[in-house]
């Protein structure tokens, strides 16, 4: 058989691989958000479960000294109303001097608990559940707010880092770290149990209000900055009503604002 002229035949060119199919950017972001929400659901379940050990072992019992006073104040608010509560002089506390409760308490936790308790008869039957007693609500408030604090910290971390995975990791740590669980265990009805939620939520709304908008380069107000700025203020008011540690929040926001100015990254959003 004759060989082709010019030497051996050239090797056939391999076929090009088929083009790789990639998700559109919007679909990828949506999928990431769905995974983040699912992971946060797992974190919330674990945060709830670890805080319920006292209820499982001892039942719905308020424990420690300060939680008992807080529960007594909550009972007084539920029975006598807002006006009487803020004019209540308790002769059984600080005996024999007594205590003007209305001017020496942070009432955010009591108001929150009574609001939840009074709302329960309206929505619990719709879920096929029986409303809880005020005692049971006060026992459960720390566990419920332990969940919201973990989720709020996860949202704050995701906002600051720009990654969903960092947010999930931070929320998972917050859900089980002893420094938080010891102040938010079910039955430990104290101010810190709801204050951490208020604190993390305030920080989240603050950072979210400062998020840059690629479509706005001159630093003018955007709808998001106004909405989240107002929500930040509302969350801070709730923090002030909940716990004396509100000074931590205003100090940290002040330090952050000063750091932004020092780094030349301040815009009109910062003071708006």
GROMACS .gro file of N, CA and C in nm, residues 49 75 88 163 200 205 215 217 220 258:
model
   30
   49UNK      N    1  -3.238   2.364   7.164
   49UNK     CA    2  -3.228   2.237   7.236
   49UNK      C    3  -3.132   2.247   7.353
   75UNK      N    4  -4.546   3.989   8.663
   75UNK     CA    5  -4.681   3.961   8.713
   75UNK      C    6  -4.753   4.091   8.748
   88UNK      N    7  -4.513   5.207   9.065
   88UNK     CA    8  -4.514   5.105   9.169
   88UNK      C    9  -4.397   5.125   9.264
  163UNK      N   10  -1.976   3.681   5.322
  163UNK     CA   11  -1.989   3.538   5.291
  163UNK      C   12  -2.094   3.475   5.382
  200UNK      N   13  -2.709   4.264   6.905
  200UNK     CA   14  -2.667   4.213   6.773
  200UNK      C   15  -2.754   4.269   6.662
  205UNK      N   16  -2.828   4.620   6.184
  205UNK     CA   17  -2.895   4.728   6.110
  205UNK      C   18  -2.798   4.845   6.085
  215UNK      N   19  -2.478   5.179   4.260
  215UNK     CA   20  -2.546   5.274   4.171
  215UNK      C   21  -2.539   5.417   4.224
  217UNK      N   22  -2.274   5.681   4.383
  217UNK     CA   23  -2.132   5.704   4.410
  217UNK      C   24  -2.105   5.829   4.492
  220UNK      N   25  -2.507   5.992   4.871
  220UNK     CA   26  -2.637   6.045   4.910
  220UNK      C   27  -2.724   5.932   4.966
  258UNK      N   28  -1.589   5.675   6.420
  258UNK     CA   29  -1.462   5.747   6.424
  258UNK      C   30  -1.356   5.677   6.339
   0.00000   0.00000   0.00000
